[in-house]
Coordinates of C-alpha atoms in Angstrom, one line a residue:
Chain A
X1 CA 55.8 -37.7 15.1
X2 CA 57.8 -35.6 17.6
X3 CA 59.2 -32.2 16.1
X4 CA 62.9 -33.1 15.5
X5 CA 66.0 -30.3 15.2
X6 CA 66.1 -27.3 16.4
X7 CA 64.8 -23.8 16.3
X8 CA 68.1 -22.2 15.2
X9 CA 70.2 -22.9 12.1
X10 CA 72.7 -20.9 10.2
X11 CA 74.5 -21.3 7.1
X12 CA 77.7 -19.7 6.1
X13 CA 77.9 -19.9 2.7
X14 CA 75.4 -18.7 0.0
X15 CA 75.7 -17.7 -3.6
X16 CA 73.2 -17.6 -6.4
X17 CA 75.0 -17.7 -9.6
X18 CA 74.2 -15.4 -12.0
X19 CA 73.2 -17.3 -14.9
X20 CA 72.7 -21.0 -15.7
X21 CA 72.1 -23.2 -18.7
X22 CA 69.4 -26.2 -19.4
X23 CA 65.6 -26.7 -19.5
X24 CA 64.5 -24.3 -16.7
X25 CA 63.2 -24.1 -13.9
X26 CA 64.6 -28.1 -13.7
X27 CA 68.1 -26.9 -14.3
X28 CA 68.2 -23.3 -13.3
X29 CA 71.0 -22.8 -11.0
X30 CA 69.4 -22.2 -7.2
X31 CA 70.5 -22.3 -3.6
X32 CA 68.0 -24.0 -1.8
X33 CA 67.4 -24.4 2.3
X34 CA 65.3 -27.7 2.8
X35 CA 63.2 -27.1 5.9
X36 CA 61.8 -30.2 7.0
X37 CA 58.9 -30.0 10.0
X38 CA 58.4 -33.6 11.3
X39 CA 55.8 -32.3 14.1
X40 CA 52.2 -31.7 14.4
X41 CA 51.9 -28.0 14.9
X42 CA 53.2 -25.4 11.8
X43 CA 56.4 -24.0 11.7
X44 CA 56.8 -20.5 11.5
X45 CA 60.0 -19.1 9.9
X46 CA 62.2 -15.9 9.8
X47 CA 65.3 -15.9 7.4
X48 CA 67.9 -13.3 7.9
X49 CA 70.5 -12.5 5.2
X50 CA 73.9 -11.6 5.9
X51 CA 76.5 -9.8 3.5
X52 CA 80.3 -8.9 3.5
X53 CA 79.3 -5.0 2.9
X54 CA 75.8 -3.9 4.1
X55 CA 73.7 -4.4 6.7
X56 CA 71.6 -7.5 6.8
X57 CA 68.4 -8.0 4.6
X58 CA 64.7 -9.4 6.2
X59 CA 63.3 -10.8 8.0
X60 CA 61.3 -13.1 5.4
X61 CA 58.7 -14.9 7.1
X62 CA 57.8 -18.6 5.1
X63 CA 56.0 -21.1 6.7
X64 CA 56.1 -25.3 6.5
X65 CA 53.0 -26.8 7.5
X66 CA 52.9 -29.9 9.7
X67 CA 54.6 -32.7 8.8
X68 CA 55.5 -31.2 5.3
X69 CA 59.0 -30.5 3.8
X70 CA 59.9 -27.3 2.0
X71 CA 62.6 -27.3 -0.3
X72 CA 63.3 -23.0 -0.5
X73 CA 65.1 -21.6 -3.3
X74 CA 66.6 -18.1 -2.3
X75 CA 65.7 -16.6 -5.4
X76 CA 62.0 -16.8 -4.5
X77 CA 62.3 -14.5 -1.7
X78 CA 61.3 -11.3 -2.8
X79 CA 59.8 -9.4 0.0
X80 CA 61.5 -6.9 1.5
X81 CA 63.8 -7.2 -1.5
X82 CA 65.6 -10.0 -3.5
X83 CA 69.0 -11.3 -3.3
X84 CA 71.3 -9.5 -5.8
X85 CA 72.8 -12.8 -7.6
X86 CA 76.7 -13.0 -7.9
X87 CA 76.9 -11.7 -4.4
X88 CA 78.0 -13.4 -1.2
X89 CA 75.9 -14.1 1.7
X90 CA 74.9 -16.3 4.8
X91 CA 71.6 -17.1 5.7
X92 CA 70.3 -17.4 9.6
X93 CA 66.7 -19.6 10.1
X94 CA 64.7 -19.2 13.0
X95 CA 61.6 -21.3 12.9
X96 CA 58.6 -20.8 16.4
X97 CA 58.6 -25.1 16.2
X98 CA 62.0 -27.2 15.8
X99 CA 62.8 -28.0 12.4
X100 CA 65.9 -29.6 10.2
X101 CA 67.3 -27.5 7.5
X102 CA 69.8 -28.9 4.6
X103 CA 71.5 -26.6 2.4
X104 CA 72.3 -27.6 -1.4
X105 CA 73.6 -25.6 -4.5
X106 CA 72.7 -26.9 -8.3
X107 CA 75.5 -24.7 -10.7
X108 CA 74.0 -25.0 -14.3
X109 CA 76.4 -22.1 -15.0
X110 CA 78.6 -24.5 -17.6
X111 CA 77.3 -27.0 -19.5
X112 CA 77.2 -29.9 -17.0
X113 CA 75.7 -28.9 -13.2
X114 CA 77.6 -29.5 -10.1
X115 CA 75.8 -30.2 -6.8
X116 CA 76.6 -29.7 -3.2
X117 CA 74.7 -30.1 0.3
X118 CA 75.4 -30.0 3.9
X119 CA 73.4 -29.8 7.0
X120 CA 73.2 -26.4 8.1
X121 CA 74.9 -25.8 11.6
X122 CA 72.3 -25.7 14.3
X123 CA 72.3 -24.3 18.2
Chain B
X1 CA 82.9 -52.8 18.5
X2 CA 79.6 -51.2 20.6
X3 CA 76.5 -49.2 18.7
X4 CA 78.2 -45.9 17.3
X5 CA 75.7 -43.3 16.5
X6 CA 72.2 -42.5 17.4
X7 CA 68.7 -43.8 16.6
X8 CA 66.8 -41.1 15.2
X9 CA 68.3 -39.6 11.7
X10 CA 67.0 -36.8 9.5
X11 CA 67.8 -36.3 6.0
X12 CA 65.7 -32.6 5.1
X13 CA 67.1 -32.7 1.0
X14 CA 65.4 -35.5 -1.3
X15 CA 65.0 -35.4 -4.7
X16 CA 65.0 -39.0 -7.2
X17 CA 65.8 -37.4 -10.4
X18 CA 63.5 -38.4 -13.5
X19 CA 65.8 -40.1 -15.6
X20 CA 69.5 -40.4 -16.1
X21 CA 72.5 -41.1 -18.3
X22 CA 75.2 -43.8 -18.8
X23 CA 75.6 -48.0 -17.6
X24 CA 72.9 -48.6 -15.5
X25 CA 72.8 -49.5 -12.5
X26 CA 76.5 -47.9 -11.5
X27 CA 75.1 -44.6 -13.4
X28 CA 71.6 -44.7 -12.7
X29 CA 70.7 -41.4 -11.1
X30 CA 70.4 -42.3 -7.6
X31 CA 70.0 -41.0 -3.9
X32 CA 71.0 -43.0 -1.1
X33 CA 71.5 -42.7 2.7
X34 CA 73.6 -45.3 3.8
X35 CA 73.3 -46.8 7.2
X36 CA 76.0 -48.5 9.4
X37 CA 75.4 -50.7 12.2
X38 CA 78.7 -51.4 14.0
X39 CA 77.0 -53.2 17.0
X40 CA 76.5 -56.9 17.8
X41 CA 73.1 -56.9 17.3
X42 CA 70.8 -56.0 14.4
X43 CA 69.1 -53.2 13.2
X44 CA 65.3 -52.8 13.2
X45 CA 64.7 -49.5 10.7
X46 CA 61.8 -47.6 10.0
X47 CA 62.0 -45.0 7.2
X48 CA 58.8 -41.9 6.9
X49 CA 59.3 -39.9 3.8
X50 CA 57.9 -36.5 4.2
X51 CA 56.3 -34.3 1.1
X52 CA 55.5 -30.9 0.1
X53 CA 51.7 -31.1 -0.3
X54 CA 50.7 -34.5 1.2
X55 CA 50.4 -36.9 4.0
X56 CA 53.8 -38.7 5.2
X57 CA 54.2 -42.3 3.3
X58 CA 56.1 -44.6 5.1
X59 CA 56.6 -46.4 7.5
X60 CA 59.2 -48.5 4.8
X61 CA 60.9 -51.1 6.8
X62 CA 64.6 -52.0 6.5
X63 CA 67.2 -54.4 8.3
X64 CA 70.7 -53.7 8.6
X65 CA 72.6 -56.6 10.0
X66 CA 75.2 -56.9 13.2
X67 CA 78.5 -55.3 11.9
X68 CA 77.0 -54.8 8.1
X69 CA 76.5 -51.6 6.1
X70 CA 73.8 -51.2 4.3
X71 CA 73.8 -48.5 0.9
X72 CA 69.9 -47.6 0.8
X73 CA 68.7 -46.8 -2.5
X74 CA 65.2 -44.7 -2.2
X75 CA 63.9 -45.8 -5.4
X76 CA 64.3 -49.8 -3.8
X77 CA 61.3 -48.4 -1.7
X78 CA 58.6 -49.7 -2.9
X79 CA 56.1 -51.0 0.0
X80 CA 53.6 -49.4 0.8
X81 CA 54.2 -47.3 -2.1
X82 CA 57.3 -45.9 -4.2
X83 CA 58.7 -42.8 -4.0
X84 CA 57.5 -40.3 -7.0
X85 CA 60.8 -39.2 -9.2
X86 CA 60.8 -35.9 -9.8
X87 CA 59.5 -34.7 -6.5
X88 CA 60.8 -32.7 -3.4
X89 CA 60.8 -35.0 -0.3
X90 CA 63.0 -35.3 3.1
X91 CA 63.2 -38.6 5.4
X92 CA 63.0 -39.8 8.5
X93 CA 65.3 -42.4 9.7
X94 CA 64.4 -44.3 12.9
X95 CA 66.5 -47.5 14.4
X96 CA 66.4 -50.1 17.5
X97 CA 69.8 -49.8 17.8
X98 CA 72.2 -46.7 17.7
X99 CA 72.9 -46.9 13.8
X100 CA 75.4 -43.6 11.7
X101 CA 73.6 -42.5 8.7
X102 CA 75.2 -40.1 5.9
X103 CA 73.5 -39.1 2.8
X104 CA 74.5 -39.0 -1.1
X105 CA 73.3 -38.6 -4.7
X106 CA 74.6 -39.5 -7.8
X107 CA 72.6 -37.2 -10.4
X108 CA 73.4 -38.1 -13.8
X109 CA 70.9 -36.6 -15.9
X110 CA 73.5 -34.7 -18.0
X111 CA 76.3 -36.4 -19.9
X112 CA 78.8 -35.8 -16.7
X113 CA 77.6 -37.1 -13.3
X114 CA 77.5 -34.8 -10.0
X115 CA 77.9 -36.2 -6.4
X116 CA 76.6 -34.5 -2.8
X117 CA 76.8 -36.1 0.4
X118 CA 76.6 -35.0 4.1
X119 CA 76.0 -36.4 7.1
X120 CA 72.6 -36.7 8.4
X121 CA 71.4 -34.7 11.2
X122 CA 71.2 -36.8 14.4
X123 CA 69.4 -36.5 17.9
Chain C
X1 CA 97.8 -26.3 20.3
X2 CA 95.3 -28.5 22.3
X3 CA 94.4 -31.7 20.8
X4 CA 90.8 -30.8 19.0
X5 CA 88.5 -33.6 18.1
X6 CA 87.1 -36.4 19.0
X7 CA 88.7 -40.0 19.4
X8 CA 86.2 -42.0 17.4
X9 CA 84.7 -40.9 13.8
X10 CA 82.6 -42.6 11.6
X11 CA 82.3 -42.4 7.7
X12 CA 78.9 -44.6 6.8
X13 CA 79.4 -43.8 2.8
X14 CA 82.5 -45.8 1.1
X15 CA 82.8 -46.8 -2.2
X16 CA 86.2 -46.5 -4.3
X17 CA 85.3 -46.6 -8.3
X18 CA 86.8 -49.1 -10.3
X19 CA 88.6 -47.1 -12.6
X20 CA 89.0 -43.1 -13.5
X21 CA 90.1 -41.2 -16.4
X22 CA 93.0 -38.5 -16.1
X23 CA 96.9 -38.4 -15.2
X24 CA 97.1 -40.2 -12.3
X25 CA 97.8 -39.6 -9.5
X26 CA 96.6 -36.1 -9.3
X27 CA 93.4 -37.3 -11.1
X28 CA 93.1 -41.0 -10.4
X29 CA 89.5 -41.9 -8.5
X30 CA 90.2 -42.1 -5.0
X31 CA 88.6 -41.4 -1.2
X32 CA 89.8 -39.9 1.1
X33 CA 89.7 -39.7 4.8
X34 CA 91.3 -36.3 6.2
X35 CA 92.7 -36.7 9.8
X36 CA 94.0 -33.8 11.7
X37 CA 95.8 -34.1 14.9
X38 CA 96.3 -30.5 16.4
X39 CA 98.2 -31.6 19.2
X40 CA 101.9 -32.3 20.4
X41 CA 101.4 -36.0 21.0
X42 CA 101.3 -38.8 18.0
X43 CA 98.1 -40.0 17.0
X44 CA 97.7 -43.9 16.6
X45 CA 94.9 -44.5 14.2
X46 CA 93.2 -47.7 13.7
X47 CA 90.5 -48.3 10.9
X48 CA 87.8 -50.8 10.8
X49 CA 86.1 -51.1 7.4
X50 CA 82.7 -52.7 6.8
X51 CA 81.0 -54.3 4.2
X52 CA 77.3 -55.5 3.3
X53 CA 77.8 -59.2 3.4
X54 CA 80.5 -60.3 5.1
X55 CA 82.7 -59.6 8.6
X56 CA 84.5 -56.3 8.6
X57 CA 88.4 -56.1 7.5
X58 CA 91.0 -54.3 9.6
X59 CA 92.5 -52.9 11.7
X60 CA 94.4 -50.8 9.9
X61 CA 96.8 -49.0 11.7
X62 CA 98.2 -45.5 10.6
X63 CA 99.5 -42.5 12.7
X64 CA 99.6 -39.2 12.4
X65 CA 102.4 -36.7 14.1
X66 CA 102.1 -34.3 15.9
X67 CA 100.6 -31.4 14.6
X68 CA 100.4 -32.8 11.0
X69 CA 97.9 -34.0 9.0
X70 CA 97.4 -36.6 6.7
X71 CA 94.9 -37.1 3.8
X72 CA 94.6 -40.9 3.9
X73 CA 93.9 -42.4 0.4
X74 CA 91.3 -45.8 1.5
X75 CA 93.4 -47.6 -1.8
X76 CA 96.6 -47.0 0.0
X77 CA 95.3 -49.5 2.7
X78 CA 97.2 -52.7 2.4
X79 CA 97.5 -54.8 5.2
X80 CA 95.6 -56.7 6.6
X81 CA 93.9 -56.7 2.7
X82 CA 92.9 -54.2 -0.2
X83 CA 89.5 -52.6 -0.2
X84 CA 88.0 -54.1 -3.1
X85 CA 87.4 -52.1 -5.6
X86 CA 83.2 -51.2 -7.0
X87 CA 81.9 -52.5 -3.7
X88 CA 79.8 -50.3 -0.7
X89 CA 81.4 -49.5 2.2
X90 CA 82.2 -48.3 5.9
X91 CA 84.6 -46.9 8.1
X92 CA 85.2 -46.2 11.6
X93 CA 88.0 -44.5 12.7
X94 CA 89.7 -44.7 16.0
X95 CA 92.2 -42.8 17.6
X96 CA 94.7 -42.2 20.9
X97 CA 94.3 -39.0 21.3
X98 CA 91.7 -36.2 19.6
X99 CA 91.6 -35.7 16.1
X100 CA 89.3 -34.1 13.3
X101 CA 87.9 -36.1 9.8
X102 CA 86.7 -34.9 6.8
X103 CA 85.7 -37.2 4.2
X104 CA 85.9 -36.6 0.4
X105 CA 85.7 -38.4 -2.8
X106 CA 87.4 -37.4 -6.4
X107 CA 85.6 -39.3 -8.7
X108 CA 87.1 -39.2 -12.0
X109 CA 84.9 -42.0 -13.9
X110 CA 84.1 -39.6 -16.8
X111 CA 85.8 -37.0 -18.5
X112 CA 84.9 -34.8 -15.9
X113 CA 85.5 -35.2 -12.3
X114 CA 82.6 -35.1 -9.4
X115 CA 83.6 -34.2 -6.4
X116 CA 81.7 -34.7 -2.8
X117 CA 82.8 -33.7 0.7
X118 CA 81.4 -34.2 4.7
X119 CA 82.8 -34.0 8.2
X120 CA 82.7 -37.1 9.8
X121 CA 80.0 -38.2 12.4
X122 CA 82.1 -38.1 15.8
X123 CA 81.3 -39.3 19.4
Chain D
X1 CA 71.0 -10.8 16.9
X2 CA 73.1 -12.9 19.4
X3 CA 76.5 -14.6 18.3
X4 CA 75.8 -17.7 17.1
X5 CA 78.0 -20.5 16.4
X6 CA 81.7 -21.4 17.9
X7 CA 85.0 -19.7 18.8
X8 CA 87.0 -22.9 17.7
X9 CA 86.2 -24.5 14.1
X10 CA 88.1 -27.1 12.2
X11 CA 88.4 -27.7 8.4
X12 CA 90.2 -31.5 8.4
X13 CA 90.2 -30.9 4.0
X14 CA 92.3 -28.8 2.3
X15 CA 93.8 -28.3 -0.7
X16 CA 94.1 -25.7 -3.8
X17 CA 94.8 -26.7 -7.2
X18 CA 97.5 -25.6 -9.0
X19 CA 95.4 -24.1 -12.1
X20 CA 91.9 -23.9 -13.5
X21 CA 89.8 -23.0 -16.5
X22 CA 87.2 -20.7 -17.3
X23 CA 86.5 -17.2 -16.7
X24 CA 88.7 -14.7 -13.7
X25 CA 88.1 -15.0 -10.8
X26 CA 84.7 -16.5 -10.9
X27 CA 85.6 -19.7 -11.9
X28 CA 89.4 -19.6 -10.6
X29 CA 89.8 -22.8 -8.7
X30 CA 89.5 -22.1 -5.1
X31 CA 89.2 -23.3 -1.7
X32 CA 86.9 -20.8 0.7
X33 CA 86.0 -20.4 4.2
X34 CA 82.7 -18.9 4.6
X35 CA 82.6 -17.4 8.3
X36 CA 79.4 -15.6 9.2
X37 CA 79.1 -13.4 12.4
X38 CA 75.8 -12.7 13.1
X39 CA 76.3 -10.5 16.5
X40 CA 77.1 -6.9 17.4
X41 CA 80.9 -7.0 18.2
X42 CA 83.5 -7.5 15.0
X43 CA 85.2 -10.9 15.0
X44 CA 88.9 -11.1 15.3
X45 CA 89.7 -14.1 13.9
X46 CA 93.2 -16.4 13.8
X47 CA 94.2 -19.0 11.1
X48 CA 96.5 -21.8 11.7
X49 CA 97.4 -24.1 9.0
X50 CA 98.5 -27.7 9.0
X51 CA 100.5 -29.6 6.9
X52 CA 101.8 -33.1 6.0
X53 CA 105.6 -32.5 6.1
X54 CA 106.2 -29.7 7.8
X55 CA 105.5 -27.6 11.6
X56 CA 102.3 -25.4 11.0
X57 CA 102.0 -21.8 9.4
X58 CA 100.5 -18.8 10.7
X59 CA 98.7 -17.4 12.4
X60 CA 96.9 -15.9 9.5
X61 CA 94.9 -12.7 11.0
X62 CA 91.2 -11.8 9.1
X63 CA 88.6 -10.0 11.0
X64 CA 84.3 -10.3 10.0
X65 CA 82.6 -6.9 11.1
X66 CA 79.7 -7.3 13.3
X67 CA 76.6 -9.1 11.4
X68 CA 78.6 -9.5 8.0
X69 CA 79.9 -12.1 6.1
X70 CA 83.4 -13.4 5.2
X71 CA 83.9 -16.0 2.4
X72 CA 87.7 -16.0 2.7
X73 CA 89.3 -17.6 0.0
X74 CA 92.5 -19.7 1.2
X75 CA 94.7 -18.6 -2.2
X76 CA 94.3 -14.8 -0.7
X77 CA 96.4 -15.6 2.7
X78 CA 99.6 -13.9 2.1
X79 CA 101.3 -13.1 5.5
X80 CA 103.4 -14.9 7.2
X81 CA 103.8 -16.8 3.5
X82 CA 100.9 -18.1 1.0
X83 CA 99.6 -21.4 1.3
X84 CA 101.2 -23.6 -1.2
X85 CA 99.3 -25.2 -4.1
X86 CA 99.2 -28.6 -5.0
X87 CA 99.7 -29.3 -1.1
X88 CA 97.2 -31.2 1.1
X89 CA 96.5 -29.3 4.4
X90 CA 94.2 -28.3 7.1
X91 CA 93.2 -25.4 8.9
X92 CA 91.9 -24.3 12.7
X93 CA 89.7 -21.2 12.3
X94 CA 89.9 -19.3 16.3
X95 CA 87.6 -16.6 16.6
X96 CA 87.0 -14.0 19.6
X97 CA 83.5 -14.3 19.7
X98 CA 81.3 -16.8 18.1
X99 CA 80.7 -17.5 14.3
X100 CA 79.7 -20.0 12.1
X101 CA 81.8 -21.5 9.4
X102 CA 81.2 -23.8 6.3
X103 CA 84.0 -24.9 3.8
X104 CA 83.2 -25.1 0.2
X105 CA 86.0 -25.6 -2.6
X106 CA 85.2 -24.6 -6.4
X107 CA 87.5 -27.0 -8.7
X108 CA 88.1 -25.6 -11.9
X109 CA 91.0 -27.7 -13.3
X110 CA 89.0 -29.4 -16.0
X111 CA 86.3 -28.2 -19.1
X112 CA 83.6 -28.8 -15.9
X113 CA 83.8 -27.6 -12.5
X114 CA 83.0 -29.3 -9.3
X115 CA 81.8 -28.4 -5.9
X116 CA 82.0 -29.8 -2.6
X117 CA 80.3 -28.1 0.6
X118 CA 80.2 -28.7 4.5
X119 CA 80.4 -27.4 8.4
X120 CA 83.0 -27.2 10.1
X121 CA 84.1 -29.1 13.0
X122 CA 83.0 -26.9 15.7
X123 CA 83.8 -27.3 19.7

């Protein structure tokens, strides 16, 4: 198949709560980006973090292989440094091949999880 | 009333969770992207599910009829395969005709139910 | 203000619950189409609804002022018919002059509400 | 990084309950605006909101320093007058340079809270 999306995406809101409740890691609350890379060549990705107070964190580099989906939680980037949880941020995706990215939230914080998703906005 | 929408349609989030709570099927922990053809004539569609650490499966072969919506559930995908629960996959949505596709899930694995939806992402 | 938007909008996910739990109305299941209409001129909204097995229902004609907004409940439509109730769905919007849609659902089935929200696909 | 995104969004949804349960002001029910401006020159942005009933308020004035983050909660717009809860409305985000915004609301009015998440209409 084709590569389908596009090489930029942003997404305004991000949040990792700061503690959750259920059988982990199934219910831990996450933020996750789901990169999806429909094409034949590998996709390689930068993520920049943006805050209300400090400059921005990254880049981190992840990759998606061709024709594979990765479903990115935010707490697994750890290098340069993690996300403080409890914070506010927004997230920028640059990928070298076009992609489609999702964004969706699980809240375990209280004893029954809510969900949200949106595509990301993409230019 | 002419084709609204396009013929390609990308949903990068999928997720069939493992098992659910409540009266089945309205509470049956579900995913669904639902697919409407507005147009006089029908809609040939040809759904590729994409993985983490595997080959594409697909294609899985739907109809949606002239001026008829159809409500997709993933787990009714069952030729050539069915779609593991449990596991991280996004779609590809491909139609003859310019078809609008938006994308939910009911996940009801705890006692109270949670809802997402979005629009697809569209070229 | 301009008139922002688009003149045609389409919501492919519809489905109004059979029944809810809460005071009503604040907490009565319902969905919602949000239109905005910026502008100084009226808007003249007509709706088309569409089902899986048989011919769409409508139009359904609403307006919106200028500069106002209205948060259309789909149960409040009437005339030409009710939307049943427990059944899947479609809508496409039309209007006379630019407008914006969101579309939500409160869905108040269990003791706890679910809540889901998406802009509209426009052309 | 460049500006990405819009200088005109639209956010057709809105509305702020009147109360909510659970901790201050983490889960306070609220209704945000996450606006990310990821170039080199602060935004300077304008907030116009609609209503049902009644001519528009604003404009609300918030500016995002260059590369940070804003997740504006509606309930914290205080001049010309606060944004009445209970009320349905909509709001027209103008920015002097581009940005990126996403609307999320946290609905804490019952034991469980909900979510809902999406872009904005951007032109």
């Amino acid at each position: 198949m084709e590569h389908l999306g596009k090489r930029k995406w942003v997404i305004a809101e991000g949040y990792i709560p700061k503690y959750g409740n259920g059988k982990e890691p199934e219910f831990t609350s996450h933020e996750t980006a789901c990169i999806l890379n429909t094409g034949e060549e590998k996709a390689e990705i930068k993520i920049t973090i943006f805050f209300s107070d400090r400059e921005p964190a990254g880049p981190y580099k992840v990759e998606v292989g061709a024709k594979r989906t990765l479903h990115l939680r935010f707490n697994q980037l750890k290098d340069p440094e993690e996300i403080p949880k409890g914070t506010d941020y927004s997230s920028v995706i640059e990928s070298s091949v076009p992609v489609v990215v999702q964004h969706s939230r699980l809240d375990s914080r209280q004893a029954e999880n809510a969900l949200l998703s949106t595509m990301a906005y993409s230019e």
